[in-house]
Amino acid sequence: MKNILLVIVAISMYSCAPTYLVSKSEFQQIPMGTKKIVVKTEMSSDSLFTLISKSFSREGWVVKSDKGSMQISAEPKSVGSGTALKPFVYIEDKTAYYSGEWGLDQKGQLMMQSMVRANTVAFEPIAFERSGITKNDVAFQGLVILAKTIPGELSYSK
């Protein structure tokens, strides 16, 4: 019992430190409640589709795409701090709309199993909480990093 309490205290102390995958100033510019990243470009939608698909592949994502509906998604991948990101991109009129879902990666699953003896594999839609200490915020920052690989004007949308 004493060891379990020690593990819970250690995990809670570790999880209270903000995680910044982007710079602190970029992090602070993201509005709370944001669910989408919008990238407007001068590229044709077809070129944008190809660029995003290749960008995902270069970074090791397993890409699923549907050029007919101009949608790109990827298999979940760890972005750090026990967090997995499952990104989605929709392209329309030279604009890419990034959104996604977050869940626990293998490390997060192991931590959850050790704490509550349960296996959690569900994914939930990302909504930026602006605390820096949640899996939601870590996943959203991973999405920002993906969106920043595309040349264009980046903005946020709820």
C-alpha atoms as an extended CHARMM CRD file, in Angstrom:
* protein
*
       158  EXT
         1         1  MET       CA              0.0000000000        0.0000000000        0.0000000000  PROA      1               0.0000000000
         2         2  LYS       CA              2.8360000000        2.3710000000        0.8580000000  PROA      2               0.0000000000
         3         3  ASN       CA              4.4970000000        1.7080000000       -2.5220000000  PROA      3               0.0000000000
         4         4  ILE       CA              1.2650000000        2.4220000000       -4.3990000000  PROA      4               0.0000000000
         5         5  LEU       CA              0.8580000000        5.7220000000       -2.5760000000  PROA      5               0.0000000000
         6         6  LEU       CA              4.4550000000        6.6410000000       -3.4060000000  PROA      6               0.0000000000
         7         7  VAL       CA              3.8860000000        5.8820000000       -7.1000000000  PROA      7               0.0000000000
         8         8  ILE       CA              0.6960000000        7.9800000000       -7.1890000000  PROA      8               0.0000000000
         9         9  VAL       CA              2.4620000000       10.9320000000       -5.5310000000  PROA      9               0.0000000000
        10        10  ALA       CA              5.4090000000       10.6760000000       -7.9290000000  PROA      10              0.0000000000
        11        11  ILE       CA              3.1370000000       10.5270000000      -10.9900000000  PROA      11              0.0000000000
        12        12  SER       CA              1.0110000000       13.4490000000       -9.8300000000  PROA      12              0.0000000000
        13        13  MET       CA              4.1080000000       15.5820000000       -9.2030000000  PROA      13              0.0000000000
        14        14  TYR       CA              5.4910000000       14.7090000000      -12.6440000000  PROA      14              0.0000000000
        15        15  SER       CA              2.2000000000       15.4200000000      -14.3840000000  PROA      15              0.0000000000
        16        16  CYS       CA              1.8520000000       18.8990000000      -12.8330000000  PROA      16              0.0000000000
        17        17  ALA       CA              4.8170000000       20.3350000000      -14.7400000000  PROA      17              0.0000000000
        18        18  PRO       CA              3.6390000000       21.9410000000      -18.0190000000  PROA      18              0.0000000000
        19        19  THR       CA              4.7780000000       20.2190000000      -21.1980000000  PROA      19              0.0000000000
        20        20  TYR       CA              5.7380000000       22.5180000000      -24.0640000000  PROA      20              0.0000000000
        21        21  LEU       CA              6.2090000000       20.9200000000      -27.4840000000  PROA      21              0.0000000000
        22        22  VAL       CA              6.0140000000       24.3800000000      -29.0700000000  PROA      22              0.0000000000
        23        23  SER       CA              7.6290000000       27.5120000000      -27.6380000000  PROA      23              0.0000000000
        24        24  LYS       CA              6.0400000000       28.9500000000      -24.5180000000  PROA      24              0.0000000000
        25        25  SER       CA              5.0430000000       32.1040000000      -26.4150000000  PROA      25              0.0000000000
        26        26  GLU       CA              3.3660000000       30.0450000000      -29.1740000000  PROA      26              0.0000000000
        27        27  PHE       CA              1.6040000000       28.0130000000      -26.4980000000  PROA      27              0.0000000000
        28        28  GLN       CA              0.2310000000       31.1790000000      -24.8720000000  PROA      28              0.0000000000
        29        29  GLN       CA             -1.0950000000       32.4630000000      -28.2080000000  PROA      29              0.0000000000
        30        30  ILE       CA             -3.4060000000       29.4590000000      -28.6570000000  PROA      30              0.0000000000
        31        31  PRO       CA             -6.9300000000       30.3600000000      -27.4910000000  PROA      31              0.0000000000
        32        32  MET       CA             -8.5020000000       28.1330000000      -24.8550000000  PROA      32              0.0000000000
        33        33  GLY       CA            -11.1170000000       25.7800000000      -26.3020000000  PROA      33              0.0000000000
        34        34  THR       CA             -9.5020000000       25.6720000000      -29.7380000000  PROA      34              0.0000000000
        35        35  LYS       CA            -10.3420000000       22.5090000000      -31.6540000000  PROA      35              0.0000000000
        36        36  LYS       CA             -8.9250000000       23.2340000000      -35.1130000000  PROA      36              0.0000000000
        37        37  ILE       CA             -5.8580000000       24.6910000000      -36.7260000000  PROA      37              0.0000000000
        38        38  VAL       CA             -6.4290000000       26.4320000000      -40.0480000000  PROA      38              0.0000000000
        39        39  VAL       CA             -3.5900000000       26.9000000000      -42.5510000000  PROA      39              0.0000000000
        40        40  LYS       CA             -4.3270000000       29.1350000000      -45.5620000000  PROA      40              0.0000000000
        41        41  THR       CA             -1.8860000000       28.8320000000      -48.4570000000  PROA      41              0.0000000000
        42        42  GLU       CA             -1.3660000000       29.9370000000      -52.0210000000  PROA      42              0.0000000000
        43        43  MET       CA             -0.9530000000       26.3020000000      -53.1170000000  PROA      43              0.0000000000
        44        44  SER       CA             -3.5850000000       24.4510000000      -55.0940000000  PROA      44              0.0000000000
        45        45  SER       CA             -5.6730000000       22.0480000000      -53.0370000000  PROA      45              0.0000000000
        46        46  ASP       CA             -4.1350000000       19.0900000000      -54.9260000000  PROA      46              0.0000000000
        47        47  SER       CA             -0.5840000000       20.2590000000      -54.1770000000  PROA      47              0.0000000000
        48        48  LEU       CA             -1.5180000000       20.9000000000      -50.5610000000  PROA      48              0.0000000000
        49        49  PHE       CA             -2.9700000000       17.3860000000      -50.2870000000  PROA      49              0.0000000000
        50        50  THR       CA              0.2550000000       15.8580000000      -51.6410000000  PROA      50              0.0000000000
        51        51  LEU       CA              2.4870000000       18.0200000000      -49.4340000000  PROA      51              0.0000000000
        52        52  ILE       CA              0.5990000000       17.1600000000      -46.2320000000  PROA      52              0.0000000000
        53        53  SER       CA              0.5110000000       13.4300000000      -47.0520000000  PROA      53              0.0000000000
        54        54  LYS       CA              4.2660000000       13.3980000000      -47.7220000000  PROA      54              0.0000000000
        55        55  SER       CA              4.9400000000       15.4990000000      -44.6160000000  PROA      55              0.0000000000
        56        56  PHE       CA              3.0750000000       12.9910000000      -42.4360000000  PROA      56              0.0000000000
        57        57  SER       CA              4.9200000000       10.0740000000      -44.0370000000  PROA      57              0.0000000000
        58        58  ARG       CA              8.3390000000       11.7090000000      -43.5430000000  PROA      58              0.0000000000
        59        59  GLU       CA              7.5850000000       12.0600000000      -39.8270000000  PROA      59              0.0000000000
        60        60  GLY       CA              6.7240000000        8.3590000000      -39.5180000000  PROA      60              0.0000000000
        61        61  TRP       CA              2.9280000000        8.5650000000      -39.5070000000  PROA      61              0.0000000000
        62        62  VAL       CA              0.9680000000        5.7470000000      -41.1540000000  PROA      62              0.0000000000
        63        63  VAL       CA             -1.1610000000        7.7970000000      -43.5370000000  PROA      63              0.0000000000
        64        64  LYS       CA             -4.7120000000        7.1060000000      -44.6860000000  PROA      64              0.0000000000
        65        65  SER       CA             -5.9540000000        9.4470000000      -47.3710000000  PROA      65              0.0000000000
        66        66  ASP       CA             -8.9850000000        9.9580000000      -49.5730000000  PROA      66              0.0000000000
        67        67  LYS       CA             -8.2180000000       12.3660000000      -52.3860000000  PROA      67              0.0000000000
        68        68  GLY       CA            -11.8410000000       12.3410000000      -53.5780000000  PROA      68              0.0000000000
        69        69  SER       CA            -13.0080000000       13.9210000000      -50.3300000000  PROA      69              0.0000000000
        70        70  MET       CA             -9.6480000000       15.7090000000      -49.7340000000  PROA      70              0.0000000000
        71        71  GLN       CA             -9.2160000000       14.1100000000      -46.3090000000  PROA      71              0.0000000000
        72        72  ILE       CA             -6.0280000000       12.8470000000      -44.6900000000  PROA      72              0.0000000000
        73        73  SER       CA             -5.7700000000       10.9710000000      -41.4260000000  PROA      73              0.0000000000
        74        74  ALA       CA             -3.0850000000        8.9300000000      -39.7300000000  PROA      74              0.0000000000
        75        75  GLU       CA             -2.8110000000        6.0600000000      -37.3200000000  PROA      75              0.0000000000
        76        76  PRO       CA             -2.2730000000        7.1810000000      -33.7140000000  PROA      76              0.0000000000
        77        77  LYS       CA              1.3310000000        7.9410000000      -32.7890000000  PROA      77              0.0000000000
        78        78  SER       CA              3.0010000000        8.9690000000      -29.5390000000  PROA      78              0.0000000000
        79        79  VAL       CA              3.7980000000       12.6750000000      -29.2110000000  PROA      79              0.0000000000
        80        80  GLY       CA              5.2670000000       12.4080000000      -25.6990000000  PROA      80              0.0000000000
        81        81  SER       CA              4.1510000000       12.5240000000      -22.0600000000  PROA      81              0.0000000000
        82        82  GLY       CA              2.1600000000        9.3060000000      -22.4170000000  PROA      82              0.0000000000
        83        83  THR       CA             -0.0180000000       10.8690000000      -25.1370000000  PROA      83              0.0000000000
        84        84  ALA       CA             -1.0020000000        9.5230000000      -28.5520000000  PROA      84              0.0000000000
        85        85  LEU       CA             -2.2800000000       11.8000000000      -31.3290000000  PROA      85              0.0000000000
        86        86  LYS       CA             -4.5980000000       10.7470000000      -34.1510000000  PROA      86              0.0000000000
        87        87  PRO       CA             -4.5690000000       13.6650000000      -36.6420000000  PROA      87              0.0000000000
        88        88  PHE       CA             -7.1770000000       14.5170000000      -39.2780000000  PROA      88              0.0000000000
        89        89  VAL       CA             -6.8320000000       17.0650000000      -42.0910000000  PROA      89              0.0000000000
        90        90  TYR       CA             -9.5280000000       18.3270000000      -44.4290000000  PROA      90              0.0000000000
        91        91  ILE       CA             -8.5300000000       20.4470000000      -47.4360000000  PROA      91              0.0000000000
        92        92  GLU       CA            -10.7570000000       22.9440000000      -49.2160000000  PROA      92              0.0000000000
        93        93  ASP       CA            -10.0390000000       26.0660000000      -51.2960000000  PROA      93              0.0000000000
        94        94  LYS       CA             -6.2620000000       26.2260000000      -50.6230000000  PROA      94              0.0000000000
        95        95  THR       CA             -6.9100000000       25.7890000000      -46.8920000000  PROA      95              0.0000000000
        96        96  ALA       CA             -6.0150000000       22.8820000000      -44.5980000000  PROA      96              0.0000000000
        97        97  TYR       CA             -8.1300000000       22.2750000000      -41.5030000000  PROA      97              0.0000000000
        98        98  TYR       CA             -6.2900000000       20.2330000000      -38.8570000000  PROA      98              0.0000000000
        99        99  SER       CA             -8.1320000000       18.5070000000      -36.0220000000  PROA      99              0.0000000000
       100       100  GLY       CA             -7.6150000000       15.3010000000      -34.1420000000  PROA      100             0.0000000000
       101       101  GLU       CA             -8.1590000000       12.9630000000      -31.2680000000  PROA      101             0.0000000000
       102       102  TRP       CA             -5.9600000000       12.1060000000      -28.3170000000  PROA      102             0.0000000000
       103       103  GLY       CA             -5.5310000000        8.9740000000      -26.2520000000  PROA      103             0.0000000000
       104       104  LEU       CA             -2.9140000000        7.2020000000      -24.1870000000  PROA      104             0.0000000000
       105       105  ASP       CA              0.2090000000        5.7950000000      -25.8350000000  PROA      105             0.0000000000
       106       106  GLN       CA              1.9110000000        2.6500000000      -24.4740000000  PROA      106             0.0000000000
       107       107  LYS       CA              3.6160000000        4.5700000000      -21.6680000000  PROA      107             0.0000000000
       108       108  GLY       CA              0.3290000000        6.2020000000      -20.6880000000  PROA      108             0.0000000000
       109       109  GLN       CA             -1.4380000000        2.8390000000      -20.8160000000  PROA      109             0.0000000000
       110       110  LEU       CA              1.1490000000        1.3180000000      -18.4590000000  PROA      110             0.0000000000
       111       111  MET       CA              0.7960000000        4.2170000000      -16.0220000000  PROA      111             0.0000000000
       112       112  MET       CA             -3.0060000000        3.9060000000      -16.1010000000  PROA      112             0.0000000000
       113       113  GLN       CA             -2.8740000000        0.1270000000      -15.5840000000  PROA      113             0.0000000000
       114       114  SER       CA             -0.5630000000        0.5120000000      -12.6000000000  PROA      114             0.0000000000
       115       115  MET       CA             -2.8110000000        3.1290000000      -10.9950000000  PROA      115             0.0000000000
       116       116  VAL       CA             -6.3130000000        1.7990000000      -11.5700000000  PROA      116             0.0000000000
       117       117  ARG       CA             -5.7590000000       -1.6960000000      -12.9350000000  PROA      117             0.0000000000
       118       118  ALA       CA             -7.7440000000       -0.8140000000      -16.0410000000  PROA      118             0.0000000000
       119       119  ASN       CA             -6.9460000000       -0.7460000000      -19.7360000000  PROA      119             0.0000000000
       120       120  THR       CA             -8.0640000000        2.4330000000      -21.5210000000  PROA      120             0.0000000000
       121       121  VAL       CA             -7.8440000000        2.6030000000      -25.3110000000  PROA      121             0.0000000000
       122       122  ALA       CA            -10.5000000000        5.2160000000      -26.1030000000  PROA      122             0.0000000000
       123       123  PHE       CA             -9.6740000000        8.3450000000      -28.0820000000  PROA      123             0.0000000000
       124       124  GLU       CA            -11.3680000000       11.7010000000      -27.5200000000  PROA      124             0.0000000000
       125       125  PRO       CA            -11.5690000000       14.8380000000      -29.6690000000  PROA      125             0.0000000000
       126       126  ILE       CA             -8.8860000000       17.4180000000      -28.9300000000  PROA      126             0.0000000000
       127       127  ALA       CA             -9.8990000000       20.7410000000      -27.3600000000  PROA      127             0.0000000000
       128       128  PHE       CA             -7.0300000000       22.9110000000      -26.1120000000  PROA      128             0.0000000000
       129       129  GLU       CA             -7.2720000000       23.5250000000      -22.3590000000  PROA      129             0.0000000000
       130       130  ARG       CA             -4.3250000000       25.9170000000      -22.1020000000  PROA      130             0.0000000000
       131       131  SER       CA             -2.9040000000       24.4150000000      -18.9090000000  PROA      131             0.0000000000
       132       132  GLY       CA              0.0170000000       22.5270000000      -20.4230000000  PROA      132             0.0000000000
       133       133  ILE       CA             -0.4670000000       19.6640000000      -17.9670000000  PROA      133             0.0000000000
       134       134  THR       CA             -3.1710000000       17.6620000000      -19.7560000000  PROA      134             0.0000000000
       135       135  LYS       CA             -2.8920000000       15.0080000000      -22.4520000000  PROA      135             0.0000000000
       136       136  ASN       CA             -5.3050000000       17.1610000000      -24.4440000000  PROA      136             0.0000000000
       137       137  ASP       CA             -2.8120000000       20.0680000000      -24.4950000000  PROA      137             0.0000000000
       138       138  VAL       CA              0.1170000000       17.8090000000      -25.4020000000  PROA      138             0.0000000000
       139       139  ALA       CA             -1.8470000000       16.3120000000      -28.3130000000  PROA      139             0.0000000000
       140       140  PHE       CA             -2.9390000000       19.7520000000      -29.5560000000  PROA      140             0.0000000000
       141       141  GLN       CA              0.6640000000       20.9420000000      -29.5570000000  PROA      141             0.0000000000
       142       142  GLY       CA              1.5750000000       17.8720000000      -31.6220000000  PROA      142             0.0000000000
       143       143  LEU       CA             -1.0890000000       18.9630000000      -34.0830000000  PROA      143             0.0000000000
       144       144  VAL       CA              0.3940000000       22.4860000000      -34.1850000000  PROA      144             0.0000000000
       145       145  ILE       CA              3.7990000000       21.0160000000      -35.0370000000  PROA      145             0.0000000000
       146       146  LEU       CA              2.2570000000       19.0950000000      -37.9440000000  PROA      146             0.0000000000
       147       147  ALA       CA              0.4260000000       22.1840000000      -39.2230000000  PROA      147             0.0000000000
       148       148  LYS       CA              3.5640000000       24.3400000000      -39.0470000000  PROA      148             0.0000000000
       149       149  THR       CA              5.2540000000       22.1630000000      -41.6980000000  PROA      149             0.0000000000
       150       150  ILE       CA              2.9310000000       23.7220000000      -44.2830000000  PROA      150             0.0000000000
       151       151  PRO       CA              3.8990000000       27.1820000000      -45.6230000000  PROA      151             0.0000000000
       152       152  GLY       CA              1.0150000000       29.5330000000      -45.0460000000  PROA      152             0.0000000000
       153       153  GLU       CA             -0.9380000000       31.6230000000      -42.5680000000  PROA      153             0.0000000000
       154       154  LEU       CA             -1.7970000000       29.6570000000      -39.4240000000  PROA      154             0.0000000000
       155       155  SER       CA             -4.8290000000       30.4890000000      -37.2910000000  PROA      155             0.0000000000
       156       156  TYR       CA             -7.0310000000       28.7460000000      -34.7280000000  PROA      156             0.0000000000
       157       157  SER       CA            -10.7240000000       27.8910000000      -34.7330000000  PROA      157             0.0000000000
       158       158  LYS       CA            -13.2260000000       26.5560000000      -32.2100000000  PROA      158             0.0000000000
